Coordinates of C-alpha atoms in Angstrom, one line a residue:
Chain A
M128 CA -27.5 68.1 -18.3
N129 CA -28.5 69.8 -15.4
F130 CA -25.3 70.4 -13.2
P131 CA -25.8 70.9 -9.6
S132 CA -22.9 73.4 -9.6
K133 CA -22.3 76.5 -11.9
L134 CA -18.5 75.8 -11.5
I135 CA -18.6 72.4 -12.8
E136 CA -21.0 73.6 -15.6
D137 CA -18.3 76.4 -16.6
A138 CA -15.4 73.9 -16.6
V139 CA -17.3 71.2 -18.6
T140 CA -18.4 73.8 -21.2
E141 CA -14.9 75.1 -21.5
I142 CA -13.2 71.6 -21.7
S143 CA -15.7 70.3 -24.3
R144 CA -14.8 73.2 -26.6
L145 CA -11.7 71.1 -27.2
P146 CA -11.7 69.2 -30.5
G147 CA -12.9 65.6 -29.9
I148 CA -14.1 65.9 -26.4
G149 CA -17.8 66.0 -25.7
K150 CA -19.8 66.8 -22.8
K151 CA -19.5 63.5 -21.0
T152 CA -15.8 63.2 -21.4
A153 CA -15.4 66.8 -20.2
L154 CA -17.4 66.0 -17.0
R155 CA -15.4 62.8 -16.6
L156 CA -12.1 64.8 -16.9
A157 CA -13.5 67.7 -14.3
L158 CA -14.5 65.1 -11.9
H159 CA -11.2 63.5 -12.2
L160 CA -9.5 66.9 -11.5
L161 CA -11.6 67.3 -8.5
K162 CA -10.5 64.0 -7.0
Q163 CA -6.8 64.9 -7.4
N164 CA -4.7 67.1 -5.4
E165 CA -5.4 70.9 -6.0
A166 CA -1.7 71.2 -7.4
V167 CA -2.7 69.1 -10.4
T168 CA -5.3 71.5 -11.7
E169 CA -3.1 74.6 -10.9
A170 CA -0.2 73.2 -12.9
L171 CA -2.3 72.3 -15.9
A172 CA -4.2 75.8 -15.8
L173 CA -0.8 77.6 -15.6
A174 CA 0.8 75.5 -18.2
L175 CA -2.0 76.1 -20.5
S176 CA -2.1 80.0 -20.0
R177 CA 1.6 80.3 -19.9
M178 CA 2.0 78.3 -23.3
R179 CA -0.7 80.4 -24.9
E180 CA 0.6 83.7 -23.7
E181 CA 4.6 83.2 -24.1
V182 CA 5.0 80.8 -26.9
K183 CA 6.9 82.5 -29.8
Y184 CA 7.2 81.5 -33.4
C185 CA 10.6 81.3 -35.0
N186 CA 11.2 84.4 -37.3
T187 CA 12.7 82.2 -40.0
C188 CA 10.9 78.9 -40.1
H189 CA 7.7 79.8 -38.1
N190 CA 8.4 76.7 -36.1
I191 CA 7.1 77.0 -32.3
S192 CA 10.0 78.3 -30.2
D193 CA 10.7 79.9 -26.9
Q194 CA 13.0 82.5 -28.4
E195 CA 12.9 84.6 -31.5
E196 CA 14.7 81.8 -33.5
C197 CA 14.0 78.1 -33.0
S198 CA 16.6 75.6 -31.7
I199 CA 16.7 74.0 -35.4
C200 CA 17.4 77.2 -37.2
L201 CA 20.1 78.2 -34.6
S202 CA 21.9 74.7 -34.7
H203 CA 25.2 74.7 -36.2
R204 CA 24.9 70.9 -37.0
R205 CA 21.9 71.4 -39.6
D206 CA 22.5 71.3 -43.2
R207 CA 21.5 74.9 -44.1
S208 CA 21.2 74.1 -47.9
I209 CA 18.1 71.9 -47.5
I210 CA 14.6 73.2 -46.4
C211 CA 11.9 70.9 -45.7
V212 CA 8.4 72.4 -46.3
V213 CA 5.6 71.0 -43.7
E214 CA 2.2 72.0 -42.9
D215 CA 2.3 72.3 -39.1
I216 CA 4.5 71.8 -36.1
R217 CA 3.3 68.2 -35.7
D218 CA 5.0 67.3 -38.8
V219 CA 8.4 68.8 -37.7
L220 CA 8.2 66.7 -34.7
A221 CA 7.3 63.6 -36.7
I222 CA 10.3 64.3 -39.2
E223 CA 12.6 65.0 -36.2
N224 CA 11.7 61.7 -34.6
T225 CA 12.8 59.8 -37.8
N226 CA 16.5 60.9 -37.2
Q227 CA 16.8 60.8 -41.0
Y228 CA 16.7 64.6 -41.7
S229 CA 19.4 67.0 -40.7
G230 CA 18.3 70.1 -42.9
L231 CA 16.1 73.1 -41.8
F232 CA 12.5 73.4 -41.9
H233 CA 9.8 75.8 -43.1
V234 CA 6.2 75.6 -41.4
L235 CA 3.5 76.8 -43.8
G236 CA 0.8 76.9 -41.1
G237 CA -1.7 75.0 -43.4
V238 CA -2.2 74.0 -47.0
I239 CA -4.2 75.5 -49.7
S240 CA -7.8 74.6 -49.2
P241 CA -10.7 76.6 -51.3
I242 CA -13.4 74.9 -49.4
Q243 CA -11.9 76.3 -46.0
G244 CA -11.1 79.5 -47.4
I245 CA -7.4 79.2 -47.1
G246 CA -5.3 80.5 -50.1
P247 CA -1.6 81.0 -50.9
D248 CA -1.5 84.4 -49.1
D249 CA -2.8 82.9 -45.8
L250 CA 0.3 80.6 -45.7
K251 CA 3.9 81.5 -44.9
I252 CA 4.9 81.3 -48.6
E253 CA 6.4 84.8 -49.1
S254 CA 8.8 84.1 -46.4
L255 CA 9.8 80.7 -47.9
T256 CA 10.6 82.3 -51.3
R257 CA 12.6 84.9 -49.7
R258 CA 14.6 82.4 -47.7
V259 CA 15.2 80.6 -51.1
E260 CA 16.2 83.7 -52.8
E261 CA 18.9 84.5 -50.3
G262 CA 20.9 82.0 -52.0
E263 CA 22.1 79.4 -49.5
V264 CA 19.4 76.9 -50.0
K265 CA 20.0 74.3 -52.9
E266 CA 17.0 71.9 -52.3
V267 CA 13.5 72.3 -51.2
I268 CA 11.7 69.1 -49.9
L269 CA 8.0 69.3 -50.0
A270 CA 6.6 67.1 -47.2
L271 CA 3.0 67.7 -47.4
S272 CA 0.1 65.4 -46.9
A273 CA -0.8 63.1 -50.0
T274 CA -4.3 64.7 -49.9
M275 CA -5.8 67.0 -52.8
E276 CA -5.2 70.0 -50.6
G277 CA -1.5 68.9 -49.9
D278 CA -0.9 68.1 -53.5
T279 CA -2.4 71.5 -54.6
T280 CA 0.0 73.1 -52.4
S281 CA 3.1 71.3 -53.5
F282 CA 2.1 72.0 -57.2
Y283 CA 1.7 75.6 -56.3
L284 CA 5.1 76.0 -54.4
S285 CA 6.8 73.9 -57.1
K286 CA 5.6 76.5 -59.7
R287 CA 6.5 79.4 -57.4
L288 CA 10.1 78.1 -56.7
K289 CA 10.9 77.3 -60.3
E290 CA 12.2 80.7 -61.2
S291 CA 14.7 80.5 -58.3
G292 CA 16.4 77.5 -59.9
V293 CA 16.5 75.6 -56.7
K294 CA 15.8 71.9 -56.8
V295 CA 12.4 71.0 -55.7
S296 CA 11.6 67.5 -54.5
T297 CA 8.6 65.9 -52.8
I298 CA 8.6 62.9 -50.4
A299 CA 8.0 59.6 -51.9
R300 CA 4.5 58.2 -51.9
G301 CA 4.2 54.5 -52.0
I302 CA 3.6 51.5 -50.0
P303 CA 4.1 51.9 -46.4
V304 CA 7.0 49.7 -44.9
G305 CA 5.5 46.7 -43.8
G306 CA 2.5 47.0 -46.0
E307 CA 1.3 44.3 -48.1
L308 CA 1.0 44.7 -51.9
E309 CA -2.5 43.0 -52.2
F310 CA -4.1 45.4 -49.5
T311 CA -2.6 48.5 -50.9
D312 CA -5.2 50.8 -52.6
E313 CA -5.0 51.1 -56.4
V314 CA -4.0 54.8 -56.6
T315 CA -1.0 54.4 -54.1
L316 CA 0.0 51.0 -56.0
G317 CA -0.3 52.8 -59.3
R318 CA 2.0 55.7 -58.1
S319 CA 4.5 53.5 -56.6
I320 CA 5.0 51.9 -60.0
L321 CA 5.4 55.2 -61.9
T322 CA 7.7 56.6 -59.3
R323 CA 9.7 53.5 -58.9
I324 CA 13.2 53.6 -57.8
N325 CA 16.1 52.5 -60.0
Y326 CA 18.1 50.1 -57.8
S327 CA 21.2 50.4 -60.2
Q328 CA 21.2 54.1 -59.7
E329 CA 20.7 54.2 -56.0
Chain B
M266 CA 9.3 63.5 -28.6
N267 CA 11.7 66.3 -28.6
F268 CA 9.7 69.5 -28.3
P269 CA 11.0 72.7 -29.8
S270 CA 9.6 74.6 -27.1
K271 CA 9.7 74.1 -23.2
L272 CA 6.3 75.8 -22.9
I273 CA 4.6 73.3 -25.4
E274 CA 6.3 70.4 -23.5
D275 CA 4.9 71.7 -20.1
A276 CA 1.5 71.9 -21.5
V277 CA 1.5 68.6 -23.3
T278 CA 2.9 66.9 -20.1
E279 CA 0.2 68.5 -17.9
I280 CA -2.7 67.5 -20.4
S281 CA -1.5 64.1 -20.8
R282 CA -1.9 63.5 -17.0
L283 CA -5.6 63.4 -17.7
P284 CA -7.2 60.1 -18.0
G285 CA -7.5 58.7 -21.5
I286 CA -5.3 61.4 -22.9
G287 CA -1.9 60.5 -24.4
K288 CA 1.0 62.5 -25.6
K289 CA -0.2 62.7 -29.1
T290 CA -3.8 63.8 -28.3
A291 CA -2.5 66.0 -25.8
L292 CA -0.1 67.7 -28.4
R293 CA -3.2 67.9 -30.8
L294 CA -5.1 69.9 -28.1
A295 CA -2.1 72.2 -27.2
L296 CA -1.8 73.1 -31.0
H297 CA -5.6 73.7 -31.4
L298 CA -5.4 76.2 -28.3
L299 CA -2.5 78.0 -30.0
K300 CA -4.5 78.3 -33.3
Q301 CA -7.5 79.9 -31.3
N302 CA -8.0 83.3 -29.9
E303 CA -6.1 83.9 -26.6
A304 CA -9.4 84.2 -24.7
V305 CA -10.4 80.5 -25.3
T306 CA -7.2 79.4 -23.3
E307 CA -7.7 81.8 -20.7
A308 CA -11.5 80.9 -20.2
L309 CA -10.3 77.1 -20.0
A310 CA -7.5 77.7 -17.5
L311 CA -9.8 80.1 -15.4
A312 CA -12.7 77.8 -15.3
L313 CA -10.6 74.9 -14.2
S314 CA -8.7 76.7 -11.2
R315 CA -11.9 78.3 -10.2
M316 CA -13.8 75.0 -10.2
R317 CA -11.0 73.3 -8.3
E318 CA -10.6 75.9 -5.7
E319 CA -14.3 77.1 -5.1
V320 CA -16.3 74.0 -5.7
K321 CA -18.0 72.9 -2.2
Y322 CA -19.6 69.5 -1.4
C323 CA -23.1 69.3 0.1
N324 CA -23.0 69.0 3.8
T325 CA -25.8 66.4 3.9
C326 CA -25.5 64.4 0.6
H327 CA -21.9 65.1 -0.3
N328 CA -23.1 65.9 -3.9
I329 CA -21.1 68.7 -5.6
S330 CA -22.6 72.1 -4.9
D331 CA -21.8 76.0 -5.1
Q332 CA -23.0 76.3 -1.4
E333 CA -22.9 74.5 1.7
E334 CA -26.1 72.7 1.0
C335 CA -26.9 71.4 -2.6
S336 CA -29.8 72.5 -4.6
I337 CA -31.5 69.0 -4.3
C338 CA -31.1 68.8 -0.5
L339 CA -32.5 72.5 -0.3
S340 CA -35.5 71.7 -2.7
H341 CA -38.9 71.8 -1.1
R342 CA -40.3 69.7 -4.1
R343 CA -38.4 66.5 -3.2
D344 CA -39.5 63.6 -1.3
R345 CA -37.5 63.8 1.9
S346 CA -38.4 60.1 3.0
I347 CA -36.3 58.4 0.2
I348 CA -32.5 58.5 -0.2
C349 CA -30.9 57.1 -3.3
V350 CA -27.3 56.0 -2.6
V351 CA -24.8 56.4 -5.5
E352 CA -21.3 56.1 -6.2
D353 CA -20.4 59.5 -7.5
I354 CA -21.8 62.6 -8.9
R355 CA -22.2 61.4 -12.3
D356 CA -24.6 58.9 -11.3
V357 CA -26.8 61.9 -9.6
L358 CA -26.7 63.6 -13.0
A359 CA -27.6 60.3 -14.9
I360 CA -30.6 59.6 -12.5
E361 CA -31.6 63.2 -12.5
N362 CA -31.7 63.0 -16.1
T363 CA -34.2 59.9 -16.1
N364 CA -36.8 62.4 -14.5
Q365 CA -38.2 59.4 -12.6
Y366 CA -36.9 60.0 -9.1
S367 CA -37.8 62.9 -6.9
G368 CA -36.2 62.0 -3.6
L369 CA -32.9 62.9 -2.0
F370 CA -29.4 61.5 -2.8
H371 CA -26.5 60.4 -0.9
V372 CA -23.0 60.4 -2.6
L373 CA -20.6 57.7 -1.2
G374 CA -17.6 58.9 -3.1
G375 CA -16.7 55.4 -4.4
V376 CA -17.5 51.7 -3.7
I377 CA -15.7 49.2 -1.3
S378 CA -12.7 47.9 -3.4
P379 CA -10.0 45.9 -1.5
I380 CA -7.7 45.9 -4.5
Q381 CA -7.7 49.7 -4.6
G382 CA -7.4 49.8 -1.1
I383 CA -11.0 51.4 -0.4
G384 CA -12.7 50.3 2.7
P385 CA -16.1 51.4 4.2
D386 CA -14.3 54.0 6.3
D387 CA -13.1 55.8 3.1
L388 CA -16.5 56.2 2.1
K389 CA -19.4 58.5 3.3
I390 CA -21.3 55.7 5.1
E391 CA -21.3 57.1 8.6
S392 CA -23.1 60.2 7.6
L393 CA -25.6 57.9 5.7
T394 CA -26.5 56.1 8.7
R395 CA -26.8 59.3 10.7
R396 CA -29.1 60.7 8.2
V397 CA -31.4 57.4 8.4
E398 CA -31.2 57.4 12.3
E399 CA -32.7 61.1 12.1
G400 CA -35.9 59.3 11.4
E401 CA -37.3 61.0 8.6
V402 CA -36.2 58.5 6.0
K403 CA -38.5 55.7 5.2
E404 CA -36.5 53.9 2.3
V405 CA -33.1 53.7 1.0
I406 CA -32.5 52.9 -2.7
L407 CA -29.0 51.5 -3.4
A408 CA -28.3 52.4 -7.0
L409 CA -24.7 51.0 -7.4
S410 CA -23.0 49.4 -10.4
A411 CA -23.6 45.9 -11.0
T412 CA -20.1 44.9 -10.6
M413 CA -18.6 42.8 -7.7
E414 CA -17.5 46.1 -5.9
G415 CA -20.9 47.7 -6.3
D416 CA -22.6 44.3 -5.1
T417 CA -20.2 44.2 -2.1
T418 CA -20.9 47.8 -1.0
S419 CA -24.8 47.1 -1.7
F420 CA -24.4 44.0 0.7
Y421 CA -22.5 45.9 3.2
L422 CA -24.9 48.9 3.3
S423 CA -27.9 46.6 3.6
K424 CA -26.5 44.9 6.6
R425 CA -25.5 48.3 8.3
L426 CA -28.9 49.8 7.7
K427 CA -30.9 46.7 9.0
E428 CA -31.0 47.7 12.7
S429 CA -32.5 51.1 11.8
G430 CA -35.4 49.2 10.4
V431 CA -35.6 51.3 7.3
K432 CA -36.7 49.8 4.1
V433 CA -33.4 49.0 1.8
S434 CA -34.1 48.3 -1.9
T435 CA -31.6 48.1 -4.7
I436 CA -32.3 49.2 -8.6
A437 CA -33.5 46.4 -10.7
R438 CA -30.7 44.3 -12.5
G439 CA -32.3 42.8 -15.8
I440 CA -32.3 43.0 -19.6
P441 CA -32.0 46.6 -20.8
V442 CA -34.9 48.2 -22.4
G443 CA -34.6 47.5 -26.2
G444 CA -32.3 44.6 -25.4
E445 CA -32.9 41.2 -27.2
L446 CA -33.3 38.2 -25.3
E447 CA -30.9 35.9 -27.2
F448 CA -28.0 38.3 -26.8
T449 CA -28.3 39.0 -23.1
D450 CA -25.5 37.3 -21.2
E451 CA -26.6 34.3 -18.9
V452 CA -26.0 36.0 -15.5
T453 CA -28.2 38.9 -16.4
L454 CA -30.9 36.7 -18.0
G455 CA -30.7 34.2 -14.9
R456 CA -31.2 37.0 -12.5
S457 CA -34.0 38.7 -14.4
I458 CA -35.7 35.5 -14.3
L459 CA -35.2 35.2 -10.4
T460 CA -36.2 38.7 -9.7
R461 CA -39.2 38.8 -12.1
I462 CA -41.8 41.2 -11.5
N463 CA -45.3 39.9 -10.7
Y464 CA -47.7 41.6 -13.1
S465 CA -50.8 40.9 -11.1
Q466 CA -49.4 42.7 -8.1
E467 CA -48.0 45.6 -9.9

C-alpha cells in the first residue's frame, strides 16, 4: 500500500505488529481514531505506555499487580493452604470468574515447550517449590491446558513436587458441561471414563 | 472481569473502544504487549498520538496528508481534468492500488445517510462544486459504494453538478471479475444487462 501520509503509515505499521491484526484492519483502526475526538487516541496511547512502564508482577505468585504483592496474595479471605498453578494471567482471570476457587495462585509464565525453546528454567518453577517448602501449603492444583505441552509441564511439576509430600492434583478433563456424548472426541471420552467420579464417595 | 491491576484494566478499556475489538481480544493484546520489549509499546503509543495530533488533510481534496496539499494534488503527472469522488481515504488507497487511474481525487468524508444524521452539509460537497466551477475539470467520476446511501449521494451529486456542464460518470456496477453468472444476485445481474457495454463502440 502507498500511504499518502508517513504518519498514517507509521501508525499502521505499529498497530499491525499486534497479533491477529493485519495491515487492512490496522488502517481501519487508524482511520477510526482519526474520526474520533483527539482525547480518545491520547487516552489509548497513555494507557498503553503507562501499563507497560508501571505494571508490576506479584513477588509471590507472579500475577500482574499494581504493587509488590497482588491483591489475591494479600487477601485474608483466601485459603493459603491451596495453590493453583496456571500458565498465564488470563487463566487467573478465568478461574476467578468461576467463583469456585478461594485459594492462592502461581503463574508459571508459560508451559514447557521444546519446540519453542521453553524449558523448566524459563518458568517460575523454582519459586513454586520454595512456596511449597515453606510448609503452609497442603495441596497444589495443576490447572494447565489439556495440550501436550500442558500435560508435559503437569507431569514435570508433579515429579518435582513429589518429595515435598504435598498433595498434587490436576483439574478434571472430561466432557464439557452441556456437551453431548456422541460429539465428544474419543480421547476425551476415553479419559472421562478412566477418571470417572465415584458418586457414592462424593 | 475483575482485573488484578488497574493499569491493565485501563489499557483493556481503552483498547476495547476500538471497533471490532472486545474485552477478551483487548486483554490478549495487552498481555502480548507486556510480553514484548518495552520499546514496542512505546513505538505504538507514540505513533498513535503523533498521527492524531500531526496529521493534516489536503486543502484541495481532503485526502490525508503530511502537508497542506497532498502528494496526489501536488503531482505534475496527474490528469487535472478528472476528479474521482470517493467516500473516505481507504477508497483512495484502493483505487491507487489498481494503477488504473491517474486523475485527482475528492474525499467526501462519508455518504448521505439520514439514519445516521449525515446530510449533504456534513460532507465536503461545497468544495467539490467550487473545484468544478474553477473550470479545469472536464469529468467527475463518482466512485461511491453500491449501497442505498452511496446511490443517494451519487444522485444528489449528479444533480448538483448538472448546472456546471461537467461530464458526470459513475463506476460500473456489474459482475465482479472472476464471478460466475449463476451465483450473481438478481439485482446486480439485472443492472449489468441494462448497463451493458457495446463491444463495437469500445
